[in-house]
mmCIF file of C-alpha atoms in Angstrom:
data_model
loop_
_atom_site.group_PDB
_atom_site.id
_atom_site.type_symbol
_atom_site.label_atom_id
_atom_site.label_comp_id
_atom_site.label_asym_id
_atom_site.label_seq_id
_atom_site.Cartn_x
_atom_site.Cartn_y
_atom_site.Cartn_z
ATOM 1 C CA MET M 1 5.024 -14.329 -5.716
ATOM 2 C CA GLN M 2 5.240 -11.217 -7.806
ATOM 3 C CA MET M 3 1.962 -9.329 -7.509
ATOM 4 C CA ASP M 4 0.471 -5.840 -7.551
ATOM 5 C CA THR M 5 -3.124 -6.529 -6.538
ATOM 6 C CA MET M 6 -2.718 -9.835 -4.738
ATOM 7 C CA GLU M 7 -2.632 -11.804 -8.036
ATOM 8 C CA GLY M 8 0.318 -14.094 -8.424
ATOM 9 C CA LYS M 9 2.206 -15.595 -11.315
ATOM 10 C CA ASN M 10 -0.023 -16.965 -14.070
ATOM 11 C CA GLY M 11 -3.134 -15.670 -12.329
ATOM 12 C CA GLU M 12 -2.642 -18.079 -9.360
ATOM 13 C CA TYR M 13 -3.528 -17.156 -5.800
ATOM 14 C CA PRO M 14 -1.887 -18.380 -2.643
ATOM 15 C CA THR M 15 -3.877 -20.890 -0.566
ATOM 16 C CA ILE M 16 -2.715 -22.395 2.677
ATOM 17 C CA ASN M 17 -3.969 -25.715 4.114
ATOM 18 C CA CYS M 18 -4.921 -25.290 7.790
ATOM 19 C CA GLN M 19 -5.586 -28.795 9.092
ATOM 20 C CA GLY M 20 -7.738 -29.640 6.029
ATOM 21 C CA LYS M 21 -9.371 -26.212 5.824
ATOM 22 C CA LEU M 22 -8.116 -24.227 2.838
ATOM 23 C CA LEU M 23 -7.609 -20.538 3.600
ATOM 24 C CA ASP M 24 -7.718 -18.506 0.410
ATOM 25 C CA LEU M 25 -5.379 -15.504 0.448
ATOM 26 C CA SER M 26 -6.499 -13.996 -2.860
ATOM 27 C CA LYS M 27 -7.980 -11.408 -0.590
ATOM 28 C CA PRO M 28 -5.964 -10.309 2.481
ATOM 29 C CA VAL M 29 -7.038 -11.805 5.726
ATOM 30 C CA VAL M 30 -6.833 -10.647 9.360
ATOM 31 C CA MET M 31 -5.169 -12.456 12.255
ATOM 32 C CA GLY M 32 -6.569 -11.314 15.625
ATOM 33 C CA ILE M 33 -4.198 -11.361 18.635
ATOM 34 C CA ILE M 34 -5.047 -13.135 21.913
ATOM 35 C CA ASN M 35 -2.334 -12.733 24.591
ATOM 36 C CA ILE M 36 -2.653 -15.055 27.482
ATOM 37 C CA THR M 37 -0.094 -13.190 29.555
ATOM 38 C CA GLU M 38 0.129 -10.160 31.838
ATOM 39 C CA ASP M 39 3.332 -8.945 30.099
ATOM 40 C CA SER M 40 2.090 -7.957 26.650
ATOM 41 C CA PHE M 41 3.190 -4.453 25.644
ATOM 42 C CA PHE M 42 -0.356 -3.444 24.782
ATOM 43 C CA ALA M 43 -2.642 -3.691 27.799
ATOM 44 C CA GLY M 44 -5.733 -3.973 25.626
ATOM 45 C CA SER M 45 -4.694 -7.398 24.334
ATOM 46 C CA ARG M 46 -3.923 -9.056 27.703
ATOM 47 C CA THR M 47 -6.367 -11.695 28.878
ATOM 48 C CA GLN M 48 -5.923 -14.699 31.138
ATOM 49 C CA HIS M 49 -9.268 -15.747 32.567
ATOM 50 C CA ILE M 50 -10.858 -18.386 30.394
ATOM 51 C CA ASP M 51 -14.168 -16.461 30.111
ATOM 52 C CA LEU M 52 -12.301 -13.347 28.926
ATOM 53 C CA ILE M 53 -10.432 -15.496 26.371
ATOM 54 C CA LEU M 54 -13.750 -16.697 24.958
ATOM 55 C CA GLN M 55 -15.126 -13.106 24.917
ATOM 56 C CA ARG M 56 -12.020 -11.848 23.166
ATOM 57 C CA ALA M 57 -12.192 -14.632 20.606
ATOM 58 C CA ALA M 58 -15.927 -14.060 19.943
ATOM 59 C CA GLN M 59 -15.264 -10.334 19.418
ATOM 60 C CA LEU M 60 -12.338 -10.912 17.013
ATOM 61 C CA LEU M 61 -14.287 -13.498 14.997
ATOM 62 C CA GLU M 62 -17.430 -11.301 14.855
ATOM 63 C CA GLU M 63 -15.349 -8.371 13.550
ATOM 64 C CA GLY M 64 -13.972 -10.524 10.774
ATOM 65 C CA ALA M 65 -10.777 -12.257 11.892
ATOM 66 C CA GLN M 66 -10.126 -15.442 10.006
ATOM 67 C CA ILE M 67 -7.215 -16.499 12.198
ATOM 68 C CA LEU M 68 -6.782 -16.272 15.988
ATOM 69 C CA ASP M 69 -3.164 -16.038 17.051
ATOM 70 C CA ILE M 70 -2.702 -17.163 20.604
ATOM 71 C CA GLY M 71 0.451 -16.447 22.606
ATOM 72 C CA ALA M 72 1.315 -17.253 26.184
ATOM 73 C CA GLN M 73 4.412 -15.173 26.753
ATOM 74 C CA SER M 74 5.499 -11.643 25.895
ATOM 75 C CA THR M 75 8.085 -11.167 23.186
ATOM 76 C CA ARG M 76 8.347 -7.396 23.674
ATOM 77 C CA PRO M 77 11.919 -5.947 23.806
ATOM 78 C CA GLY M 78 13.572 -6.878 27.046
ATOM 79 C CA SER M 79 11.148 -9.709 27.906
ATOM 80 C CA VAL M 80 12.343 -12.975 29.470
ATOM 81 C CA SER M 81 11.185 -16.361 28.291
ATOM 82 C CA VAL M 82 8.744 -18.183 30.552
ATOM 83 C CA GLY M 83 9.705 -21.627 29.131
ATOM 84 C CA PRO M 84 7.694 -24.264 27.277
ATOM 85 C CA ASP M 85 5.984 -25.859 30.282
ATOM 86 C CA THR M 86 4.487 -22.552 31.400
ATOM 87 C CA GLU M 87 3.388 -21.862 27.844
ATOM 88 C CA LEU M 88 1.635 -25.245 27.664
ATOM 89 C CA GLU M 89 -0.035 -24.722 30.976
ATOM 90 C CA ARG M 90 -1.557 -21.523 29.603
ATOM 91 C CA LEU M 91 -2.142 -22.569 26.011
ATOM 92 C CA LEU M 92 -3.602 -26.060 26.057
ATOM 93 C CA PRO M 93 -6.757 -25.279 28.053
ATOM 94 C CA ALA M 94 -7.307 -22.225 25.861
ATOM 95 C CA VAL M 95 -6.840 -24.136 22.605
ATOM 96 C CA ARG M 96 -9.210 -26.865 23.675
ATOM 97 C CA LEU M 97 -11.877 -24.472 24.817
ATOM 98 C CA LEU M 98 -11.646 -22.343 21.684
ATOM 99 C CA LYS M 99 -11.918 -25.415 19.479
ATOM 100 C CA GLU M 100 -14.985 -26.477 21.465
ATOM 101 C CA HIS M 101 -16.724 -23.116 21.229
ATOM 102 C CA PHE M 102 -15.468 -21.978 17.791
ATOM 103 C CA PRO M 103 -14.813 -25.240 15.843
ATOM 104 C CA GLN M 104 -14.505 -23.398 12.505
ATOM 105 C CA ALA M 105 -11.929 -20.897 13.773
ATOM 106 C CA ILE M 106 -8.363 -21.285 12.546
ATOM 107 C CA LEU M 107 -6.051 -21.188 15.547
ATOM 108 C CA SER M 108 -2.414 -20.053 15.288
ATOM 109 C CA ILE M 109 0.076 -20.640 18.081
ATOM 110 C CA ASP M 110 2.685 -17.949 18.758
ATOM 111 C CA THR M 111 5.646 -19.963 20.101
ATOM 112 C CA TYR M 112 9.231 -20.749 19.290
ATOM 113 C CA TYR M 113 9.236 -24.045 21.164
ATOM 114 C CA ALA M 114 8.784 -27.231 19.096
ATOM 115 C CA LYS M 115 7.309 -29.016 22.123
ATOM 116 C CA VAL M 116 4.618 -26.352 22.503
ATOM 117 C CA ALA M 117 3.911 -26.305 18.798
ATOM 118 C CA GLU M 118 3.454 -30.074 18.605
ATOM 119 C CA GLN M 119 1.140 -30.347 21.684
ATOM 120 C CA THR M 120 -1.036 -27.437 20.693
ATOM 121 C CA VAL M 121 -1.407 -28.585 17.125
ATOM 122 C CA ASN M 122 -2.422 -31.965 18.380
ATOM 123 C CA ALA M 123 -4.994 -30.203 20.540
ATOM 124 C CA GLY M 124 -6.510 -28.423 17.541
ATOM 125 C CA ALA M 125 -4.263 -25.478 16.478
ATOM 126 C CA ALA M 126 -3.642 -25.206 12.754
ATOM 127 C CA ILE M 127 -0.730 -22.791 12.250
ATOM 128 C CA ILE M 128 2.645 -22.328 13.947
ATOM 129 C CA ASN M 129 3.798 -18.678 14.337
ATOM 130 C CA ASP M 130 7.491 -18.656 15.261
ATOM 131 C CA ILE M 131 9.245 -15.316 15.905
ATOM 132 C CA SER M 132 12.648 -17.012 15.612
ATOM 133 C CA ALA M 133 12.097 -18.950 12.335
ATOM 134 C CA GLY M 134 13.514 -22.011 14.046
ATOM 135 C CA ASP M 135 16.647 -20.327 15.402
ATOM 136 C CA LEU M 136 15.701 -20.618 19.071
ATOM 137 C CA ASP M 137 14.717 -24.306 18.814
ATOM 138 C CA THR M 138 16.384 -26.341 16.136
ATOM 139 C CA ASP M 139 13.574 -28.942 16.392
ATOM 140 C CA MET M 140 10.932 -26.422 15.335
ATOM 141 C CA ILE M 141 11.239 -26.597 11.517
ATOM 142 C CA PRO M 142 11.450 -30.389 11.422
ATOM 143 C CA THR M 143 8.431 -30.514 13.791
ATOM 144 C CA ALA M 144 6.420 -28.165 11.540
ATOM 145 C CA GLY M 145 7.275 -30.338 8.550
ATOM 146 C CA ARG M 146 6.154 -33.440 10.351
ATOM 147 C CA LEU M 147 2.925 -31.847 11.570
ATOM 148 C CA GLN M 148 2.113 -30.591 8.014
ATOM 149 C CA VAL M 149 0.734 -27.236 9.121
ATOM 150 C CA PRO M 150 1.497 -23.753 7.789
ATOM 151 C CA TYR M 151 4.572 -22.210 9.319
ATOM 152 C CA ILE M 152 5.136 -18.545 9.860
ATOM 153 C CA ALA M 153 8.874 -17.737 9.892
ATOM 154 C CA MET M 154 9.634 -14.330 11.246
ATOM 155 C CA HIS M 155 12.923 -12.466 10.982
ATOM 156 C CA MET M 156 14.452 -11.384 14.335
ATOM 157 C CA GLN M 157 18.009 -10.158 15.031
ATOM 158 C CA GLY M 158 19.009 -11.381 18.449
ATOM 159 C CA THR M 159 16.452 -12.518 21.072
ATOM 160 C CA PRO M 160 13.545 -10.658 22.722
ATOM 161 C CA ALA M 161 15.813 -9.988 25.718
ATOM 162 C CA ASP M 162 18.536 -8.162 23.699
ATOM 163 C CA MET M 163 17.209 -7.537 20.174
ATOM 164 C CA GLN M 164 16.798 -3.759 20.532
ATOM 165 C CA GLN M 165 20.123 -3.051 22.128
ATOM 166 C CA GLN M 166 22.158 -2.316 18.987
ATOM 167 C CA PRO M 167 20.406 -3.548 15.823
ATOM 168 C CA HIS M 168 22.793 -3.295 12.836
ATOM 169 C CA TYR M 169 22.523 -4.311 9.141
ATOM 170 C CA GLU M 170 24.691 -3.792 6.083
ATOM 171 C CA ASN M 171 21.481 -3.422 4.095
ATOM 172 C CA VAL M 172 18.337 -4.303 6.036
ATOM 173 C CA VAL M 173 16.221 -5.296 3.058
ATOM 174 C CA GLN M 174 18.890 -7.438 1.450
ATOM 175 C CA ASP M 175 19.916 -9.005 4.726
ATOM 176 C CA VAL M 176 16.320 -9.925 5.614
ATOM 177 C CA LEU M 177 15.696 -11.228 2.105
ATOM 178 C CA ASP M 178 18.823 -13.366 2.148
ATOM 179 C CA TYR M 179 17.787 -14.773 5.544
ATOM 180 C CA PHE M 180 14.418 -15.688 4.131
ATOM 181 C CA ILE M 181 15.930 -17.360 1.092
ATOM 182 C CA ARG M 182 17.944 -19.596 3.393
ATOM 183 C CA LYS M 183 14.958 -20.261 5.613
ATOM 184 C CA ARG M 184 12.742 -21.132 2.600
ATOM 185 C CA ALA M 185 15.207 -23.773 1.511
ATOM 186 C CA GLN M 186 15.379 -25.146 5.087
ATOM 187 C CA CYS M 187 11.585 -25.273 5.354
ATOM 188 C CA LEU M 188 11.093 -26.929 1.981
ATOM 189 C CA GLU M 189 13.722 -29.561 2.819
ATOM 190 C CA ALA M 190 11.817 -30.295 6.054
ATOM 191 C CA GLY M 191 8.619 -30.934 4.071
ATOM 192 C CA ILE M 192 6.760 -27.736 5.007
ATOM 193 C CA ASN M 193 4.265 -27.016 2.190
ATOM 194 C CA ASP M 194 2.891 -23.652 3.347
ATOM 195 C CA ILE M 195 5.576 -21.169 4.321
ATOM 196 C CA ILE M 196 4.616 -17.613 5.383
ATOM 197 C CA PHE M 197 7.204 -14.902 5.953
ATOM 198 C CA ASP M 198 7.042 -12.033 8.455
ATOM 199 C CA PRO M 199 9.734 -9.284 8.205
ATOM 200 C CA GLY M 200 9.592 -8.889 11.945
ATOM 201 C CA PHE M 201 8.874 -5.221 12.510
ATOM 202 C CA GLY M 202 10.305 -4.141 15.823
ATOM 203 C CA PHE M 203 12.321 -7.314 16.313
ATOM 204 C CA GLY M 204 15.931 -6.255 16.248
ATOM 205 C CA LYS M 205 15.338 -3.175 14.011
ATOM 206 C CA THR M 206 15.628 0.578 14.473
ATOM 207 C CA MET M 207 12.812 2.841 13.387
ATOM 208 C CA ALA M 208 14.599 3.462 10.137
ATOM 209 C CA HIS M 209 15.057 -0.261 9.529
ATOM 210 C CA ASN M 210 11.314 -0.842 10.121
ATOM 211 C CA TYR M 211 10.192 1.865 7.736
ATOM 212 C CA THR M 212 12.742 0.849 5.076
ATOM 213 C CA LEU M 213 11.407 -2.692 5.155
ATOM 214 C CA LEU M 214 7.784 -1.457 4.876
ATOM 215 C CA LYS M 215 8.686 0.905 2.010
ATOM 216 C CA ARG M 216 10.271 -1.917 0.054
ATOM 217 C CA LEU M 217 7.916 -4.735 1.064
ATOM 218 C CA GLN M 218 7.302 -5.731 -2.558
ATOM 219 C CA VAL M 219 10.832 -7.058 -2.796
ATOM 220 C CA PHE M 220 9.825 -10.008 -0.669
ATOM 221 C CA HIS M 221 7.316 -11.272 -3.310
ATOM 222 C CA MET M 222 10.152 -12.888 -5.090
ATOM 223 C CA LEU M 223 10.120 -15.522 -2.352
ATOM 224 C CA GLU M 224 6.753 -16.701 -3.780
ATOM 225 C CA CYS M 225 5.327 -17.104 -0.311
ATOM 226 C CA PRO M 226 2.554 -15.183 1.526
ATOM 227 C CA LEU M 227 3.603 -12.276 3.618
ATOM 228 C CA LEU M 228 2.393 -11.553 7.158
ATOM 229 C CA ILE M 229 2.673 -8.010 8.500
ATOM 230 C CA GLY M 230 2.593 -7.316 12.252
ATOM 231 C CA VAL M 231 2.889 -3.569 13.038
ATOM 232 C CA SER M 232 -0.091 -3.300 15.334
ATOM 233 C CA ARG M 233 0.400 -0.548 17.984
ATOM 234 C CA LYS M 234 4.233 -1.029 17.862
ATOM 235 C CA SER M 235 6.864 1.458 18.916
ATOM 236 C CA MET M 236 7.643 2.307 15.276
ATOM 237 C CA ILE M 237 4.312 4.067 15.401
ATOM 238 C CA TYR M 238 3.992 5.570 18.885
ATOM 239 C CA ARG M 239 7.567 6.652 19.301
ATOM 240 C CA LEU M 240 7.471 8.478 15.962
ATOM 241 C CA LEU M 241 4.219 10.118 16.985
ATOM 242 C CA ASP M 242 5.265 10.767 20.582
ATOM 243 C CA SER M 243 2.222 8.863 21.901
ATOM 244 C CA SER M 244 1.634 5.386 23.407
ATOM 245 C CA PRO M 245 0.452 1.937 22.332
ATOM 246 C CA ALA M 246 -3.063 2.838 23.515
ATOM 247 C CA GLU M 247 -3.010 5.837 21.112
ATOM 248 C CA ALA M 248 -1.545 4.029 18.100
ATOM 249 C CA LEU M 249 -4.607 2.643 16.294
ATOM 250 C CA ASN M 250 -4.720 5.391 13.696
ATOM 251 C CA GLY M 251 -1.000 4.910 12.898
ATOM 252 C CA THR M 252 -1.555 1.176 12.775
ATOM 253 C CA THR M 253 -4.225 1.546 10.171
ATOM 254 C CA ILE M 254 -2.013 3.786 8.069
ATOM 255 C CA LEU M 255 0.840 1.329 8.083
ATOM 256 C CA ASN M 256 -1.472 -1.585 7.375
ATOM 257 C CA THR M 257 -2.845 0.258 4.409
ATOM 258 C CA ILE M 258 0.673 0.856 3.079
ATOM 259 C CA ALA M 259 1.412 -2.853 3.474
ATOM 260 C CA LEU M 260 -1.836 -3.805 1.739
ATOM 261 C CA GLN M 261 -0.956 -1.574 -1.232
ATOM 262 C CA GLN M 262 2.245 -3.597 -1.574
ATOM 263 C CA GLY M 263 0.509 -6.985 -1.502
ATOM 264 C CA ALA M 264 0.458 -8.104 2.104
ATOM 265 C CA HIS M 265 -1.525 -11.239 2.588
ATOM 266 C CA ILE M 266 -2.123 -11.377 6.385
ATOM 267 C CA LEU M 267 -2.435 -8.537 8.830
ATOM 268 C CA ARG M 268 -1.729 -9.513 12.496
ATOM 269 C CA VAL M 269 -3.587 -7.001 14.609
ATOM 270 C CA HIS M 270 -5.095 -6.173 17.986
ATOM 271 C CA ASP M 271 -7.971 -4.285 16.331
ATOM 272 C CA VAL M 272 -9.742 -6.409 13.753
ATOM 273 C CA LYS M 273 -12.507 -4.026 12.722
ATOM 274 C CA ALA M 274 -10.099 -1.300 11.669
ATOM 275 C CA ALA M 275 -7.985 -3.837 9.692
ATOM 276 C CA ILE M 276 -11.011 -5.164 7.916
ATOM 277 C CA GLU M 277 -12.008 -1.631 6.933
ATOM 278 C CA ALA M 278 -8.531 -0.990 5.528
ATOM 279 C CA ILE M 279 -8.788 -4.192 3.447
ATOM 280 C CA LYS M 280 -12.223 -3.280 2.044
ATOM 281 C CA ILE M 281 -11.120 0.193 1.010
ATOM 282 C CA THR M 282 -7.798 -1.050 -0.466
ATOM 283 C CA GLN M 283 -9.497 -3.818 -2.372
ATOM 284 C CA TYR M 284 -12.055 -1.427 -3.829
ATOM 285 C CA MET M 285 -9.301 0.862 -4.979
ATOM 286 C CA ASN M 286 -7.469 -2.038 -6.596
ATOM 287 C CA ARG M 287 -10.533 -2.942 -8.655
ATOM 288 C CA LEU M 288 -10.885 0.488 -10.237
#
């Protein structure tokens, strides 16, 4: 989708079908993060008690999040998989409760297990967010096609356990683009109608790789699919600034603004209010 100010070819705008609810991406939207794990890299996003999950969801929605992304295991560098059964034990009660209390909310499930994706979608989730783009579970893409929900395919070199040991690319932009071209064909063959691509900042990339991808983000519009950007409080910010995840909000807003200027459709963030403000300012600038 070739665009400068979110407008696609022939004046069309991307819309994704989330379990019968159409989400219009003509204006960028915010995905708020809910981590149901003690192992998330950013302490401020960790929540396990069901009352705290509801409080977190209410805050994110009040601040303007249009999607809630729920994950039950950490995928930070060096993390170890907890397995699908543990994920389901954590996720299913949360999904059911969130659908009961916030029936209009669009829920995304952050998992690379097809079993988890299927059961949580059946419980009310509307989007699958897969950091492995189907590489860690070959049943995932066919499952997403069968469920007929939007599928977020992220690029990752290696696995969370080893991805940051020695990331290497011949040309990071071309290599990630080629990967997405292959994945797009695979997703379309499986019957997935709404494909969203995430370049995977911090997932098997050096700092230079991350910033090169961000600088050339517009290249990925040739895929004609919405782009999700997830840079919130990541090491590409706090290591460059010699700070910490807790101090990385300002840097996050700067990088989100750069992404928005290049046509990002979805911002995945810990801090919704700041992301909404970045969108409002960028959109106003685009209209001038």
